[in-house]
Structure formats: C-alpha cells, structure tokens
XYZ file of C-alpha atoms in Angstrom:
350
model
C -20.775 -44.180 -34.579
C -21.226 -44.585 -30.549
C -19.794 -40.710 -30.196
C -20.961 -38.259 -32.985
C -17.610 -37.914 -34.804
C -17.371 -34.058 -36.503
C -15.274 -33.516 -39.803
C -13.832 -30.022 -38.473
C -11.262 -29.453 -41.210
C -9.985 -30.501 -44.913
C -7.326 -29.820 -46.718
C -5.931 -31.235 -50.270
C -2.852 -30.734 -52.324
C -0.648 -31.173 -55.184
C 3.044 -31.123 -55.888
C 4.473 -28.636 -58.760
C 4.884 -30.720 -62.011
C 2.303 -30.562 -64.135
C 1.952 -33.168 -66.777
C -0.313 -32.362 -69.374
C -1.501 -35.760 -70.948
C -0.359 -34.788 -74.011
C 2.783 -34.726 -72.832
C 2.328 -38.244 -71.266
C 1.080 -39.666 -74.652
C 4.388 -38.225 -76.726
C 6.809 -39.746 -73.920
C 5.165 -43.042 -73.549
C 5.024 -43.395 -77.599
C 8.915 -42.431 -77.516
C 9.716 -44.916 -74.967
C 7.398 -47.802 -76.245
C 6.027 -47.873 -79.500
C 8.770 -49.933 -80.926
C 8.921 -52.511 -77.886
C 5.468 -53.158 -77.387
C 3.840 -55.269 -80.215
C 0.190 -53.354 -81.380
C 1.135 -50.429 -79.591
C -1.428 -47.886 -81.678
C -4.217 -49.454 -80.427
C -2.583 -48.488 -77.067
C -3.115 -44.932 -77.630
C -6.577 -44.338 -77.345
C -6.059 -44.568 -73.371
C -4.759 -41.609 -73.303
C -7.399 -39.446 -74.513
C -9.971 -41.692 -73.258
C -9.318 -41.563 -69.650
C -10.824 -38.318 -69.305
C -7.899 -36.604 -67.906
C -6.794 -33.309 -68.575
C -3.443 -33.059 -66.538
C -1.807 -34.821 -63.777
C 0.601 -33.441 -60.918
C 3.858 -35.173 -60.045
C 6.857 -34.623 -57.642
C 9.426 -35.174 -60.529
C 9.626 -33.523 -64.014
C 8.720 -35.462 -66.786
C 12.291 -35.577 -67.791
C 13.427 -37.602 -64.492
C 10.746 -40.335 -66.099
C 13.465 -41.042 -69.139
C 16.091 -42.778 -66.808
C 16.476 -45.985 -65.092
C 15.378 -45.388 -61.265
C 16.014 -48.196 -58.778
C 14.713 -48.604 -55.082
C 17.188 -45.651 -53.460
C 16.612 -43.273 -56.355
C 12.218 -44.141 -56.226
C 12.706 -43.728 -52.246
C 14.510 -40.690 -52.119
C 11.657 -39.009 -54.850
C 9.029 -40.411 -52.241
C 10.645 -39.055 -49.072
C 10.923 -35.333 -50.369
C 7.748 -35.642 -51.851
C 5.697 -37.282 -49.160
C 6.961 -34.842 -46.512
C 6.515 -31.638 -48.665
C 2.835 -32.965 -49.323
C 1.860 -34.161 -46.066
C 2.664 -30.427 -44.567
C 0.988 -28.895 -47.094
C -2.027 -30.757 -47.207
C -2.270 -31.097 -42.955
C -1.567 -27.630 -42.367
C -4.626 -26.465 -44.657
C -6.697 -29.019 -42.653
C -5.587 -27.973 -39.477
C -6.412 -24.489 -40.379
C -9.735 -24.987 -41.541
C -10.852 -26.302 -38.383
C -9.234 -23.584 -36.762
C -6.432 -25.643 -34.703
C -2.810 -25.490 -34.222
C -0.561 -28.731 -34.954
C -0.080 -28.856 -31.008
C -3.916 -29.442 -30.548
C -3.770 -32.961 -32.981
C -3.597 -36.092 -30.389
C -3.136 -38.748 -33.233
C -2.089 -38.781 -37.193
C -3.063 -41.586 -39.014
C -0.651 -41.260 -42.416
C -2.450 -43.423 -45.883
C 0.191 -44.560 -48.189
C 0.763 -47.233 -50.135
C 3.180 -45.672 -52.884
C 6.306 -45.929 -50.981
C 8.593 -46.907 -47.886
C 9.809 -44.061 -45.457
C 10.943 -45.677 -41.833
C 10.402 -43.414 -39.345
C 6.744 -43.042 -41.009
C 6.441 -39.516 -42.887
C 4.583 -37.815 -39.899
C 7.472 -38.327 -37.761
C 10.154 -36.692 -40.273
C 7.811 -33.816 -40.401
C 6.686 -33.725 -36.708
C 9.164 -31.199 -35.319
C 8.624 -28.677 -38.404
C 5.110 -29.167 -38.191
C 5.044 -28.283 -34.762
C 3.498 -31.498 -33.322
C 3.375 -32.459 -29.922
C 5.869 -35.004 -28.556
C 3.309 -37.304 -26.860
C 1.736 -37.372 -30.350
C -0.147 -41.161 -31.345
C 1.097 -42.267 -34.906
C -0.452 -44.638 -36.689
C 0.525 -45.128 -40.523
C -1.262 -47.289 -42.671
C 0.355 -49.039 -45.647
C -1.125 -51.343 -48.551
C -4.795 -50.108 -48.430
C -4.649 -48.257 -52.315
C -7.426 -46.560 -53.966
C -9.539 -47.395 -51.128
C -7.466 -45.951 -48.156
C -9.314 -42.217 -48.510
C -12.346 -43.736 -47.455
C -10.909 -46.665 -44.933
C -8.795 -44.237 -43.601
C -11.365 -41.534 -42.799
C -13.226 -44.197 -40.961
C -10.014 -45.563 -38.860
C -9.537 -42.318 -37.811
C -13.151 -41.930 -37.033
C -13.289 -44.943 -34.946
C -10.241 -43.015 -32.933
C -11.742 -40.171 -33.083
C -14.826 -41.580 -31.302
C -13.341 -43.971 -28.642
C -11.344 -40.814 -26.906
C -13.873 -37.982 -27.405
C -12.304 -34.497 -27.361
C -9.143 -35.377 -28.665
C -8.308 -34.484 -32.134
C -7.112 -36.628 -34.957
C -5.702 -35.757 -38.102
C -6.050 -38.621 -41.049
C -3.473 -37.516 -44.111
C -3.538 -39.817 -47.262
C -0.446 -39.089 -49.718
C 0.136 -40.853 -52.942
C 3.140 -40.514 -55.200
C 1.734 -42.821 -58.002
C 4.376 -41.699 -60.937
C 7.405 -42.824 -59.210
C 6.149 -46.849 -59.744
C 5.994 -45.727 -63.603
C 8.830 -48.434 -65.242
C 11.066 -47.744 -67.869
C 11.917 -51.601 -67.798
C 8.656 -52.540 -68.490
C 7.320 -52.726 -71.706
C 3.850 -54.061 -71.214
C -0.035 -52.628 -71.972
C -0.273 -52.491 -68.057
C 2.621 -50.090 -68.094
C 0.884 -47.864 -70.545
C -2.490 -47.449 -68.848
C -0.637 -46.617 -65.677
C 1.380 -43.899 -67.821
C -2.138 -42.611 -68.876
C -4.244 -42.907 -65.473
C -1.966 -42.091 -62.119
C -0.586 -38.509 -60.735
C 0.384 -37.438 -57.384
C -1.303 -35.650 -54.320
C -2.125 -35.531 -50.870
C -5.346 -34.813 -48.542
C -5.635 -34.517 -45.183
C -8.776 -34.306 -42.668
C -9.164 -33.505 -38.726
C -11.744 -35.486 -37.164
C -13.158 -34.948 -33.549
C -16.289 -36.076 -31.406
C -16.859 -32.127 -30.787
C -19.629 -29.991 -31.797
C -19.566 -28.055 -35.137
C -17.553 -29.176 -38.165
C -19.046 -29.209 -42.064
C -20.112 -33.230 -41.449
C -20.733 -35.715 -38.979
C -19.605 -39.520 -39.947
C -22.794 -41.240 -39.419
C -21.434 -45.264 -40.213
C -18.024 -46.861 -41.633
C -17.613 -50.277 -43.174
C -15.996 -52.147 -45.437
C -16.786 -55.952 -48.117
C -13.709 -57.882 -48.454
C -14.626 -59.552 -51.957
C -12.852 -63.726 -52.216
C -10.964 -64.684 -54.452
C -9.977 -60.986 -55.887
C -6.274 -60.324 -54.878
C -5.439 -60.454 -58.845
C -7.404 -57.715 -59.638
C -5.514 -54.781 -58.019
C -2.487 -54.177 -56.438
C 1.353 -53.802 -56.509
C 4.447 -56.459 -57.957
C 7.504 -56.179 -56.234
C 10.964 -56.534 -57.234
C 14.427 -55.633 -57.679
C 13.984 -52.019 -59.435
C 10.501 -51.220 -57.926
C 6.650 -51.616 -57.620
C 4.621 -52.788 -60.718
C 1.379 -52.212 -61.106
C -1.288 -55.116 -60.995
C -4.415 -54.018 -62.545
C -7.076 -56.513 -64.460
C -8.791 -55.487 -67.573
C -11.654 -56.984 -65.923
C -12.129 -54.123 -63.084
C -14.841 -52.232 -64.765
C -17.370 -55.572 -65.477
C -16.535 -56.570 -61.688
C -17.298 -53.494 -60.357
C -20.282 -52.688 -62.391
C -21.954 -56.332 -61.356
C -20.708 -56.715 -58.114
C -19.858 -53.399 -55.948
C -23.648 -52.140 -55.718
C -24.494 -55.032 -53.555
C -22.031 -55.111 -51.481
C -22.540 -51.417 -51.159
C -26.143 -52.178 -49.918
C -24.678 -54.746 -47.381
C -22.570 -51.978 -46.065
C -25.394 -49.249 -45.481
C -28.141 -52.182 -44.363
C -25.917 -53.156 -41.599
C -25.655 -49.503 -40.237
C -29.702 -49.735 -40.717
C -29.582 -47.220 -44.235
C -30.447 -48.194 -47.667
C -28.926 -47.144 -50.811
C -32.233 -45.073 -51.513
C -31.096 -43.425 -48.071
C -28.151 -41.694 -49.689
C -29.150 -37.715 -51.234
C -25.019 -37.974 -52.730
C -22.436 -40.130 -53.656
C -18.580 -39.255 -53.148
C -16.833 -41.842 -55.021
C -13.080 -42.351 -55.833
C -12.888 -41.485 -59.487
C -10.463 -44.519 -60.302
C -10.579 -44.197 -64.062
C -13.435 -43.293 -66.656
C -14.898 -46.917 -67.268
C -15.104 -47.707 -63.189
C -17.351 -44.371 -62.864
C -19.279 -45.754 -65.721
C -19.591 -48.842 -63.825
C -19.816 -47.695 -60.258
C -23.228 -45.517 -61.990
C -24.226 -48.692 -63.209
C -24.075 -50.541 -60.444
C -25.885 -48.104 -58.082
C -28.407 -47.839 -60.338
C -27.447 -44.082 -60.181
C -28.256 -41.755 -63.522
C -25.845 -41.288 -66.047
C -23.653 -38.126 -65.450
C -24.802 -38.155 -61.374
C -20.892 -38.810 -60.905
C -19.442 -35.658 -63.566
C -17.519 -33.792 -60.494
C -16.029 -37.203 -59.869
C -15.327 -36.803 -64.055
C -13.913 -32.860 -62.873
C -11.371 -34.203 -60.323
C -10.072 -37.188 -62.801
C -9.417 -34.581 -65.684
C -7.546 -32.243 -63.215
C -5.727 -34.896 -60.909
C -5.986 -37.925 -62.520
C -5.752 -41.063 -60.532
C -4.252 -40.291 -57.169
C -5.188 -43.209 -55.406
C -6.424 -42.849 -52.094
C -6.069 -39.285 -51.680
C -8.580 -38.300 -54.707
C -12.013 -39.443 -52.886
C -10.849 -36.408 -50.762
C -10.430 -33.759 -53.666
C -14.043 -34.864 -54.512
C -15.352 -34.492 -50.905
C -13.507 -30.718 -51.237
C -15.268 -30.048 -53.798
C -18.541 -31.404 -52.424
C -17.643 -29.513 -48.955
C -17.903 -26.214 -50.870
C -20.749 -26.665 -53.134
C -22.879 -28.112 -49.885
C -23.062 -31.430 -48.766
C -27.012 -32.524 -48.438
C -28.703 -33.925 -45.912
C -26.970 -37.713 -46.394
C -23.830 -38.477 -48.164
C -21.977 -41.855 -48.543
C -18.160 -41.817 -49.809
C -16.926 -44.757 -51.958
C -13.706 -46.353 -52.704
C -12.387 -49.540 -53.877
C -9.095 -50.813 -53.343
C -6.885 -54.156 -53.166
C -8.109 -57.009 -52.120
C -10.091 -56.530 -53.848
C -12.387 -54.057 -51.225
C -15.197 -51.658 -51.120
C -14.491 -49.298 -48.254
C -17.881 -46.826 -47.401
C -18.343 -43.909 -45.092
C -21.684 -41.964 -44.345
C -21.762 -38.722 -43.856
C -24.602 -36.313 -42.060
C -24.654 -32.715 -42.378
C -23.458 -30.384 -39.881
C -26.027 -29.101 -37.745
C-alpha cells in the first residue's frame, strides 16, 4: 500500500435464530424427499459439511411458506439493518471511535436489495455524520470479505487520517426456495446461515494489523461456477459440483500471482485466513497451497458454528485469528463469482 493502512477495529455478529443442522436435515427431508428423485443419497450433506449450527434472521418455521420478492426484501431490510449496527458498532468500539469519527462506509452484500443502501437507513440511529461517503458494493459473494477489506483499504490510504468503516452482511437463508426441488437446493439448505462483520481501517498509527498488499485473479470462462439465478419469486443459487477440483488445481497459482506481484511468495506467508466456503473447498484450498492437512481447522471451527455466511465469514476467522495473535505475515483468502480469488496481506502491528 503507498500509505501504511492500520486495521484499528473488528467487530462480527449474528442474528438470533439458531438452526441446529439437525433441524435443517428433518425440514429439508419433510419438504423434499418425495419430490426429489434419489433423495437419500442427498442426506449425507448434511452431516458432512462440518457444521454444527447456523444463525438466521427468520425462524425455521417462516422457511415452510411460499416467500416472494416483498416478503424476501422485507426479511433482508430488518435483518441487514439490525446486523450492520451490531456488527459496526463493536468495530467502532474496538478501535476506540465514535460513529461521528467514520468518513466513509463501504456496505458488502450480495444477498439482497435495500435502496437507500443499508448504511443510510441506519445512519441517523447510528449516529453518523451527514457529510458521510457511502459506497455499497453488490454482487461480489463469498469473496467480498476479502475484496472489500482491500477497497476500503485503497480508501483508506488515498485520504490518510480519515477513517473508513468496511461492513459485509449476508442473509444467505432468505434465497432458500420452497419452489425448488433440486440437489442444488439441498446443499444450500445444508451449507448457508446469516451474519455480519464489520472493520475500521485508517492510515494512522497503532491498530492489531497493517494491510501490507490487495489483489485479486479474475479466472475466464468461470461465471457458471458460482453465483445467483434470478426470477420471479427470488434468487437461486448457482453452485457447480465441480468447485472443489477447480479450486484445488487452480486457486494456488493464481494465489502465487497475487503475492509475486506485490514482490511476496507463498513461502512468505507465517498464516492463512481463508473463507471457509464448505468442507471439500478447505480440503482443496490445503491442497492447493500445498499447506498441511488440518493447517486450516479454525477455518473448520467457524464453518461448524456459522456455517457458510458468505462474505462476512473470512472476518469471523480473522476474529478469531485477531485474538489468538496474528504472526508476523498473514494473507486472507476468498473466492467468489466470477469465478475470483480475492487476497489481502496482512503485517503485524508494531
């Protein structure tokens, strides 16, 4: 970065449903055994995955109805706003700020629609000033953690002394489908839960990291891999069985593109901070960075508690990383639609 960029605060959160996945497995056998053909060797997913629980900003019993676009909106406004405060005012907090003293939000979400953007229906609660710089993000996925730590970063670094707050909130259950009967449907049902995290980034002195280098591989020819469907009743999930193989053969060079072109190699790196996407990517992502088997198992923690948040759950990982200790070099991982590999570096705090 030209201006040594400071992560001063972080913050991460969770609405109040819990789903256990046992729960999860006993609704989606209720609601598709007998309209998806082979549907027992669908059930394995569920236990699997590697997930424990899941959080979610409806009950399980709002899951058993028909939602359309107004309903799925509505679920994603509350939830969104409720979320975003949470998860910004913890941040804010930690790096011992006020919500007056944030120049610029950057909002990650790519799980619903809210126009004005959620950190202007939360602005005058949250106490935000009214020369405030928005800039919401939409259709970045898994990977927006990771891309949108280092847009805000790049912000963060062209005005230095101003403060930016990046918040990434996800409301994954409400594109689960009751109209749609498919194997896709299923694995959704087993992997994706709800959450938010938030981070306040400034080129000041202190803070528990410095970003050290951003970047991002846009792979051709991969916009079937991930990504949403949309129609009349809502968003449907595009994901390829192929994922895993792709990632495990082609995301560790393309990581080693990133880092060679901010002058680091992959043997550089004392930690990895990867966004734990399902059971068989982590499997893959060791594979593909050559890294030991098990060197990912807090990644493994944060799946079995969370889930699949999409692009907030990176974040819950670099939490938990934050508080054990970062070492001396960390790089943060995510992959997304597009199909992309977003990376950040990280250096710790002086």
């Amino acid at each position: 970065m030209p201006e040594s960029v400071k992560l001063l605060g972080l913050g991460v959160a969770v609405p109040g449903h819990v789903i256990h996945q046992a729960e999860a497995a006993a609704l989606a056998e209720s609601l598709f055994s007998d309209r998806i053909r082979g549907f027992s060797h669908l059930v394995p997913v569920f236990s699997n995955s590697g997930i424990r629980r899941r959080y979610s900003v409806r009950p399980l019993s709002w899951f058993l109805d028909q939602h359309g676009w107004a309903d799925r909106m509505q679920a994603y406004s509350e939830g969104a706003r409720a979320l975003f405060a949470d998860a910004a005012t913890r941040a804010i907090n930690q790096a011992g700020l006020e919500p007056a003293d944030i120049d610029t939000i950057v909002t990650i979400s790519s799980t619903g629609f809210a126009t004005p953007s959620i950190e202007a229906l939360v602005a005058r609660e949250m106490g935000f000033r009214a020369d405030i710089q928005r800039v919401p993000v939409f259709g970045l996925g898994c990977a927006g953690g990771v891309s949108g730590l280092g847009i805000a970063a790049r912000l963060a670094a062209g005005r230095p002394g101003t403060k930016v707050l990046m918040v990434a909130i996800e409301l994954c259950s409400l594109a689960f489908r009751l109209d749609e009967p498919s194997n896709v449907s299923v694995v959704a049902s087993a992997l994706f839960g709800d959450g938010a995290a938030a981070c306040v980034l400034s080129a000041d002195e202190g803070g528990v990291a410095a970003v050290e280098s951003t970047g991002e591989h846009l792979f051709p020819d991969t916009v079937d891999l991930m990504g949403w469907r949309v129609d009349d009743h809502g968003l449907g999930i595009i994901l390829a069985q192929s994922l895993p193989h792709f990632v495990g053969s082609q995301v560790g060079p393309a990581i080693a593109g990133i880092l060679a072109r901010n002058g680091i190699e992959l043997a550089d790196i004392d930690r990895f901070v990867c966004h734990p996407g399902g059971a068989k990517v982590l499997d893959a992502v060791e594979s593909s960075l050559s890294l030991g088997q098990g060197t990912l198992n807090d990644e493994r923690e944060v799946l079995a508690a969370y889930g699949n948040m999409s692009s907030p759950t990176v974040l819950f990982v670099l939490d938990r990383a934050v508080r054990a200790g970062l070492p001396e070099r960390s790089a943060m991982l995510a992959l997304g639609p597009g199909f992309t590999a977003s990376c950040v570096t990280l250096r710790k705090a002086a």
